[in-house]
Coordinates of C-alpha atoms in Angstrom, one line a residue:
M262 CA 16.0 0.6 -20.6
K263 CA 14.8 -1.8 -23.3
K264 CA 16.8 -4.6 -21.8
M265 CA 15.3 -4.0 -18.4
D266 CA 11.9 -4.0 -20.0
V267 CA 12.7 -7.5 -21.4
I268 CA 13.5 -8.8 -17.9
F269 CA 10.3 -7.1 -16.6
R270 CA 8.1 -8.8 -19.1
Q271 CA 9.7 -12.2 -18.7
V272 CA 9.3 -12.2 -14.9
F273 CA 5.8 -10.7 -15.0
F274 CA 4.2 -12.9 -17.7
K275 CA 6.0 -16.1 -16.6
N276 CA 4.7 -15.8 -13.1
L277 CA 1.3 -14.5 -14.1
K278 CA 0.6 -17.8 -15.9
S279 CA 2.1 -20.0 -13.2
K280 CA 0.0 -22.1 -10.8
T281 CA 2.0 -20.8 -7.9
W282 CA 0.9 -17.2 -8.5
L283 CA -2.7 -18.4 -9.1
W284 CA -2.7 -20.0 -5.7
I285 CA -1.2 -16.9 -4.1
V286 CA -4.1 -14.9 -5.4
L287 CA -6.9 -17.5 -4.9
G288 CA -5.8 -19.0 -1.6
P289 CA -6.8 -16.1 0.6
L290 CA -10.0 -15.6 -1.4
V291 CA -10.9 -19.3 -0.9
L292 CA -10.3 -19.1 2.8
A293 CA -12.3 -15.9 3.1
A294 CA -15.2 -17.5 1.2
V295 CA -15.1 -20.6 3.4
F296 CA -15.1 -18.7 6.7
G297 CA -17.7 -16.3 5.4
G298 CA -19.9 -19.1 4.2
V299 CA -19.6 -20.9 7.6
F300 CA -20.4 -17.6 9.4
W301 CA -23.4 -17.0 7.2
L302 CA -24.6 -20.6 7.6
M303 CA -24.4 -20.4 11.4
N304 CA -26.3 -17.1 11.2
Q305 CA -29.0 -18.6 9.1
T306 CA -29.5 -21.8 11.0
N307 CA -29.4 -20.2 14.5
Q308 CA -32.8 -21.0 16.1
T309 CA -34.5 -19.9 19.3
S310 CA -33.9 -22.2 22.2
K311 CA -37.2 -23.1 24.0
I312 CA -37.2 -23.8 27.7
G313 CA -40.2 -25.2 29.6
V314 CA -40.7 -23.6 33.0
V315 CA -42.3 -25.5 35.8
T316 CA -42.9 -23.6 39.1
S317 CA -45.7 -22.8 41.6
S318 CA -44.8 -19.1 41.6
P319 CA -46.7 -17.0 39.1
A320 CA -44.3 -14.1 39.6
L321 CA -41.3 -16.2 38.6
T322 CA -43.1 -17.5 35.5
S323 CA -44.1 -14.0 34.4
T324 CA -40.7 -12.6 35.0
L325 CA -39.0 -15.4 33.0
K326 CA -41.5 -15.0 30.1
A327 CA -40.8 -11.2 30.1
S328 CA -37.0 -11.9 29.7
S329 CA -37.6 -14.0 26.5
D330 CA -35.8 -12.9 23.4
D331 CA -34.9 -14.1 19.9
D332 CA -32.2 -16.4 21.3
Q333 CA -34.0 -17.9 24.2
R334 CA -37.7 -18.3 25.0
Y335 CA -39.4 -19.5 28.2
I336 CA -42.8 -21.4 28.1
S337 CA -44.8 -22.2 31.2
Y338 CA -45.9 -25.8 31.9
S339 CA -48.2 -27.0 34.7
S340 CA -46.1 -30.0 35.5
T341 CA -42.7 -31.5 35.0
A342 CA -44.2 -34.6 33.3
A343 CA -45.9 -32.4 30.7
A344 CA -42.7 -30.5 30.0
K345 CA -40.7 -33.7 29.7
R346 CA -43.3 -35.1 27.2
A347 CA -42.9 -31.9 25.1
M348 CA -39.1 -32.3 25.2
A349 CA -39.5 -35.9 24.1
D350 CA -41.5 -34.7 21.2
E351 CA -38.6 -32.3 20.5
D352 CA -40.8 -29.2 21.1
L353 CA -38.5 -28.1 23.9
D354 CA -34.7 -27.9 24.3
G355 CA -34.8 -27.9 28.0
V356 CA -37.0 -28.2 31.1
L357 CA -36.4 -25.7 34.0
T358 CA -38.0 -26.7 37.4
I359 CA -38.0 -24.1 40.1
S360 CA -38.8 -24.8 43.7
T361 CA -39.4 -22.0 46.2
Q362 CA -39.5 -24.0 49.4
P363 CA -37.7 -23.8 51.7
T364 CA -35.4 -21.7 49.5
T365 CA -35.5 -21.0 45.8
H366 CA -33.7 -23.8 43.9
A367 CA -33.7 -24.4 40.2
S368 CA -32.7 -27.5 38.1
L369 CA -32.3 -27.7 34.4
I370 CA -32.7 -30.8 32.1
E371 CA -31.0 -30.0 28.7
R372 CA -31.6 -32.0 25.5
T373 CA -28.2 -32.9 24.0
D374 CA -29.5 -32.8 20.4
G375 CA -31.4 -29.6 20.8
N376 CA -30.5 -25.9 20.4
G377 CA -27.9 -24.7 22.8
I378 CA -29.1 -23.0 26.0
N379 CA -27.3 -19.9 27.2
Q380 CA -26.9 -20.7 30.9
T381 CA -25.4 -17.2 31.6
Q382 CA -28.6 -15.6 30.3
L383 CA -30.7 -18.2 32.2
Q384 CA -29.0 -17.5 35.5
S385 CA -29.4 -13.7 34.9
A386 CA -33.1 -14.2 34.3
L387 CA -33.4 -16.4 37.4
A388 CA -31.7 -13.8 39.5
Q389 CA -33.9 -11.1 38.2
A390 CA -37.0 -13.2 38.9
H391 CA -35.9 -14.1 42.4
T392 CA -35.1 -10.4 43.2
K393 CA -38.6 -9.4 42.2
E394 CA -40.2 -12.1 44.2
V395 CA -38.2 -11.2 47.3
A396 CA -39.1 -7.5 46.8
A397 CA -42.8 -8.5 46.6
Q398 CA -42.5 -10.4 49.9
L399 CA -40.8 -7.4 51.5
K400 CA -43.5 -5.1 50.0
L401 CA -41.0 -2.9 48.2
S402 CA -42.3 -0.8 45.4
T403 CA -40.9 -0.8 41.9
T404 CA -39.3 2.5 42.4
Q405 CA -37.6 1.4 45.7
L406 CA -36.4 -1.8 44.0
Q407 CA -34.9 0.2 41.1
S408 CA -33.2 2.5 43.5
L409 CA -31.8 -0.4 45.5
F410 CA -30.2 -2.1 42.6
A411 CA -29.3 1.0 40.5
T412 CA -25.7 0.9 39.3
P413 CA -23.8 4.2 39.0
Q414 CA -23.2 5.1 35.4
L415 CA -19.5 5.2 34.4
A416 CA -18.7 7.3 31.3
T417 CA -15.3 6.5 29.8
T418 CA -13.5 8.8 27.3
S419 CA -10.4 7.7 25.5
V420 CA -7.9 10.5 24.6
S421 CA -4.7 10.8 22.7
V422 CA -2.0 13.5 22.9
D423 CA -1.6 15.5 19.7
K424 CA 0.7 18.5 19.7
G425 CA 0.4 18.9 23.4
K426 CA -3.4 18.8 23.4
L427 CA -5.8 16.0 24.5
V428 CA -7.9 14.8 21.6
S429 CA -10.9 12.6 22.5
R430 CA -11.3 9.2 20.7
S431 CA -14.3 6.9 21.1
A432 CA -13.8 3.2 21.9
K433 CA -15.3 2.3 18.5
T434 CA -13.0 4.7 16.7
Q435 CA -10.0 3.3 18.5
K436 CA -11.0 -0.2 17.7
S437 CA -11.7 0.4 14.0
G438 CA -8.4 2.3 13.6
A439 CA -6.5 -0.6 15.3
M440 CA -8.3 -3.1 13.1
V441 CA -7.3 -1.3 9.9
G442 CA -3.7 -1.3 11.1
F443 CA -3.8 -4.9 12.0
I444 CA -5.3 -5.9 8.6
L445 CA -2.6 -3.9 6.9
G446 CA 0.1 -5.8 8.9
M447 CA -1.5 -9.1 8.0
L448 CA -1.5 -8.1 4.3
I449 CA 2.1 -7.0 4.4
Y450 CA 3.1 -10.3 6.1
T451 CA 1.2 -12.4 3.5
F452 CA 2.6 -10.5 0.5
V453 CA 6.1 -10.6 2.0
I454 CA 6.1 -14.3 2.4
S455 CA 4.6 -14.8 -1.1
Y456 CA 6.5 -12.3 -3.2
A457 CA 9.8 -12.2 -1.4
S458 CA 10.0 -16.0 -1.8
M459 CA 9.2 -15.6 -5.4
M460 CA 12.0 -13.0 -5.9
A461 CA 14.5 -15.3 -4.1
Q462 CA 13.3 -18.2 -6.2
E463 CA 13.7 -16.3 -9.5
I464 CA 17.3 -15.4 -8.7
G465 CA 18.3 -18.6 -7.0
T466 CA 16.9 -20.8 -9.9
E467 CA 18.9 -18.8 -12.5
K468 CA 22.1 -19.1 -10.5
G469 CA 21.5 -22.8 -9.7
S470 CA 21.0 -23.6 -13.4
R471 CA 24.1 -21.6 -14.4
I472 CA 22.3 -19.5 -17.0
E473 CA 23.3 -16.2 -15.3
E474 CA 26.5 -16.1 -17.3
S475 CA 24.6 -16.1 -20.6
I476 CA 22.0 -13.6 -19.4
L477 CA 24.6 -11.1 -18.1
T478 CA 26.5 -11.1 -21.4
A479 CA 23.6 -9.2 -22.9
I480 CA 22.4 -7.1 -19.9
T481 CA 24.0 -5.4 -16.9
P482 CA 23.3 -6.8 -13.3
Q483 CA 21.6 -3.5 -12.4
A484 CA 19.1 -3.7 -15.3
Q485 CA 18.4 -7.3 -14.4
F486 CA 17.9 -6.4 -10.7
F487 CA 15.4 -3.6 -11.4
G488 CA 13.7 -5.5 -14.1
K489 CA 12.9 -8.4 -11.8
L490 CA 11.9 -6.0 -9.0
L491 CA 9.5 -4.2 -11.3
G492 CA 8.0 -7.5 -12.5
I493 CA 7.4 -8.6 -8.9
L494 CA 5.8 -5.2 -8.0
A495 CA 3.5 -5.5 -11.1
L496 CA 2.3 -8.9 -9.9
M497 CA 1.5 -7.4 -6.5
A498 CA -0.4 -4.5 -8.2
V499 CA -2.5 -7.0 -10.2
Q500 CA -3.3 -9.0 -7.1
M501 CA -4.4 -5.9 -5.2
A502 CA -6.6 -4.8 -8.1
I503 CA -8.2 -8.3 -8.1
Y504 CA -8.9 -8.1 -4.4
G505 CA -10.3 -4.6 -4.8
V506 CA -12.8 -5.8 -7.4
V507 CA -13.7 -8.9 -5.4
T508 CA -14.3 -6.8 -2.2
L509 CA -16.5 -4.3 -4.1
A510 CA -18.5 -7.1 -5.7
G511 CA -18.8 -9.0 -2.4
G512 CA -20.0 -5.8 -0.6
L513 CA -22.7 -5.2 -3.2
L514 CA -23.8 -8.9 -3.0
L515 CA -24.0 -8.9 0.8
Q516 CA -26.3 -5.8 0.7
R517 CA -28.8 -7.8 -1.4
L518 CA -29.0 -10.7 1.1
P519 CA -32.1 -10.7 3.3
K520 CA -29.9 -11.1 6.4
N521 CA -26.5 -9.5 6.0
P522 CA -24.1 -11.6 8.0
L523 CA -21.8 -8.5 8.4
S524 CA -24.4 -6.2 9.8
S525 CA -23.8 -7.3 13.4
L526 CA -20.1 -6.8 13.0
M527 CA -20.5 -3.4 11.4
T528 CA -22.5 -2.1 14.4
N529 CA -19.3 -2.3 16.5
I530 CA -17.1 -0.4 14.0
D531 CA -17.0 3.3 13.7
L532 CA -16.0 4.0 10.1
S533 CA -15.5 7.7 10.9
G534 CA -12.3 6.7 12.7
I535 CA -10.8 5.6 9.4
S536 CA -9.7 8.9 8.0
L537 CA -8.2 9.7 4.6
N538 CA -4.9 10.4 6.3
M539 CA -5.0 6.9 7.9
L540 CA -5.7 5.3 4.6
L541 CA -2.9 7.2 2.8
F542 CA -0.5 6.3 5.6
S543 CA -1.5 2.6 5.5
L544 CA -1.0 2.4 1.7
A545 CA 2.3 4.2 1.9
F546 CA 3.5 1.8 4.6
F547 CA 2.2 -1.2 2.6
F548 CA 4.2 -0.1 -0.5
V549 CA 7.4 0.7 1.4
G550 CA 7.2 -2.4 3.6
T551 CA 6.7 -4.9 0.8
L552 CA 9.3 -3.2 -1.4
T553 CA 11.9 -3.4 1.4
Y554 CA 11.3 -7.1 2.0
T555 CA 11.5 -7.8 -1.7
V556 CA 14.8 -6.0 -2.0
L557 CA 16.0 -8.1 1.0
A558 CA 14.9 -11.2 -0.9
A559 CA 16.9 -10.1 -3.9
L560 CA 20.0 -9.8 -1.7
T561 CA 19.6 -13.2 0.0
G562 CA 18.7 -14.8 -3.3
S563 CA 21.9 -13.6 -4.9
L564 CA 23.9 -15.3 -2.2
V565 CA 22.8 -18.9 -3.0
A566 CA 24.9 -21.2 -5.1
N567 CA 22.3 -23.7 -6.1
Q568 CA 18.6 -24.4 -5.9
E569 CA 18.9 -26.4 -2.7
Q570 CA 19.9 -23.2 -0.8
I571 CA 16.8 -21.2 -1.8
G572 CA 15.1 -22.2 1.5
Q573 CA 18.0 -20.6 3.4
A574 CA 17.5 -17.4 1.4
T575 CA 13.9 -17.1 2.5
T576 CA 14.6 -17.9 6.2
P577 CA 15.7 -14.4 7.3
I578 CA 12.7 -12.9 5.4
V579 CA 10.2 -15.2 7.2
M580 CA 11.8 -14.6 10.6
L581 CA 11.8 -10.8 10.2
G582 CA 8.2 -10.9 8.9
M583 CA 7.1 -13.0 11.9
L584 CA 8.8 -10.6 14.3
G585 CA 6.9 -7.7 12.8
Y586 CA 3.6 -9.5 12.6
F587 CA 3.7 -10.7 16.3
G588 CA 4.9 -7.2 17.3
A589 CA 1.7 -5.8 15.7
L590 CA -0.4 -8.3 17.6
I591 CA 1.2 -7.4 20.9
V592 CA 1.2 -3.6 20.4
A593 CA -2.5 -3.7 19.7
G594 CA -3.1 -4.5 23.3
G595 CA -0.7 -1.9 24.8
T596 CA 2.8 -0.5 24.5
S597 CA 6.1 -0.7 26.2
P598 CA 9.4 1.1 25.7
I599 CA 10.8 -1.8 23.7
L600 CA 7.8 -1.9 21.4
N601 CA 7.8 1.8 21.0
I602 CA 11.4 1.7 19.8
A603 CA 10.7 -1.4 17.6
S604 CA 7.9 0.5 15.8
Y605 CA 10.5 2.8 14.3
I606 CA 12.9 0.1 13.2
P607 CA 12.7 -0.8 9.4
F608 CA 11.3 -4.3 8.7
L609 CA 9.3 -4.2 12.0
S610 CA 7.7 -0.7 11.9
T611 CA 5.9 -1.5 8.6
M612 CA 3.6 -3.7 10.5
M613 CA 3.7 -2.2 14.0
M614 CA 3.4 1.5 13.4
P615 CA 0.0 1.4 11.5
V616 CA -1.5 -0.4 14.4
R617 CA -0.1 2.1 16.9
L618 CA -1.4 5.0 14.8
G619 CA -4.8 3.4 14.4
A620 CA -5.1 2.8 18.1
G621 CA -4.2 6.4 18.9
Q622 CA -1.0 5.5 20.7
V623 CA 1.1 7.9 18.5
T624 CA 0.4 11.1 16.6
A625 CA 0.3 11.5 12.9
V626 CA 3.7 13.3 13.1
A627 CA 5.3 10.2 14.8
G628 CA 3.7 7.9 12.1
W629 CA 5.0 9.9 9.2
S630 CA 8.4 10.2 10.9
A631 CA 8.6 6.4 11.0
L632 CA 7.5 6.2 7.4
G633 CA 10.3 8.7 6.5
I634 CA 12.9 6.6 8.3
N635 CA 11.7 3.5 6.4
L636 CA 11.8 5.4 3.1
V637 CA 15.4 6.6 3.6
F638 CA 16.4 3.1 4.7
L639 CA 14.8 1.6 1.6
I640 CA 16.7 4.0 -0.7
L641 CA 20.1 3.3 1.0
F642 CA 19.3 -0.5 1.3
T643 CA 18.4 -0.7 -2.4
W644 CA 21.6 1.1 -3.4
L645 CA 23.7 -1.2 -1.2
T646 CA 21.8 -4.3 -2.4
V647 CA 22.5 -3.4 -6.1
K648 CA 26.2 -3.1 -5.2
F649 CA 26.2 -6.6 -3.6
Y650 CA 24.1 -8.0 -6.4
Q651 CA 26.6 -7.1 -9.0
T652 CA 29.2 -9.1 -7.1
N653 CA 27.1 -12.0 -5.9
V654 CA 25.1 -12.8 -9.0
L655 CA 28.2 -14.4 -10.7
S656 CA 29.8 -15.7 -7.5
Y657 CA 29.3 -19.2 -6.4
S658 CA 30.3 -20.5 -2.9
D659 CA 29.6 -24.0 -1.6
G660 CA 30.2 -22.8 2.0
G661 CA 26.7 -21.5 2.5
M662 CA 25.2 -18.0 2.5
L663 CA 27.2 -16.6 5.3
K664 CA 30.5 -17.4 3.7
A665 CA 29.1 -16.1 0.4
F666 CA 28.2 -12.8 2.1
K667 CA 31.7 -12.5 3.7
R668 CA 33.3 -13.1 0.3
S669 CA 31.0 -10.5 -1.3
W670 CA 31.9 -8.0 1.4
Q671 CA 35.6 -8.6 0.8
L672 CA 35.2 -8.1 -2.9
Q673 CA 33.3 -4.9 -2.4
R674 CA 36.1 -3.6 -0.1
A675 CA 38.8 -4.6 -2.6
A676 CA 36.9 -2.8 -5.4
R677 CA 36.7 0.4 -3.4
K678 CA 40.4 0.5 -2.7
P679 CA 42.3 2.9 -5.0
K680 CA 44.5 1.1 -7.5
P681 CA 48.2 2.0 -7.4
V682 CA 49.4 4.3 -10.1
K683 CA 52.0 2.7 -12.4
S684 CA 55.1 4.8 -12.9

């Protein structure tokens, strides 16, 4: 136990002080700060677009003025020349000229260096104004006009099947649950690429420098394996703690801003859909998923013969991680028989199943069943990896990782054969 603790401390503190781990931690924070700053800046600098309206119809003018909002405002002008002078003085962002003879026709002059004009909103306002004018010509009352253009209300309810019963889920609840699952998948993928590569680098570097022989004279391969694994897991825990503190501090800071840039996003999210069960499930899958990929990195890292082969050791990890990540992206938009099966397969389900559970595609029983499958696989896979690690860590093959794995498999089979009893 003491020898394993020595390996743990060596791996943990060496990487904790390294620039690589510092970038692993700070990289996502820097990117989040940059995107958040750009979003906040766009929110602060967004100004109301001003459009000058020139028309001989008072009804059109009043209707357009009534449709003004914080994003787009309509101002009446008596002539096109006056509106263009105002635009030349940069008081307007566009000039809208409306002719009603022989039919209603509108033309827009837009300033290239002005605030952007939402033409979809403009066309909607023009259609509304034109409808009111035609209704006035036909002498239709407001009630008759409303009845003519009334759209039947469509109420939509999303349901999921839970133990043979239909359970209603709102669109916001479904969206927020899927978002939590997607964020979890993205975190798992990020951590897998970072720490699995670190694990493979640790083992590959020691094998490539031929110092494994000296290390294993004082410690067993099993103790070295679990010492490195615990060191990597401790680094993950420190990073998650840092992110937790930064998230809490960032949330408190945003609440103090006069215009919270996240307020518009939060209105579309139903936090009630993120239950305690969902959070526990997500954390359990995060732990099991990252641990499974790290064990795989230890296995592939033990197969390398020199430092040049470390890139080969991380390739299967990156490929599996990409499959799981893209599977999570696809399953968020709908399911298929292949995706349903893939969400139970280890290495893939750690990213896909949380999204399916959050979107209401599966029940909690199915989710926990997938987690159980992954947990059993992790135990068996770790046991098998330790067996191969004992053989591979002192085995060097110049024929590549595939030949090294075949040789390791042959040695394992030879070790399991009963030795003949000498007479």
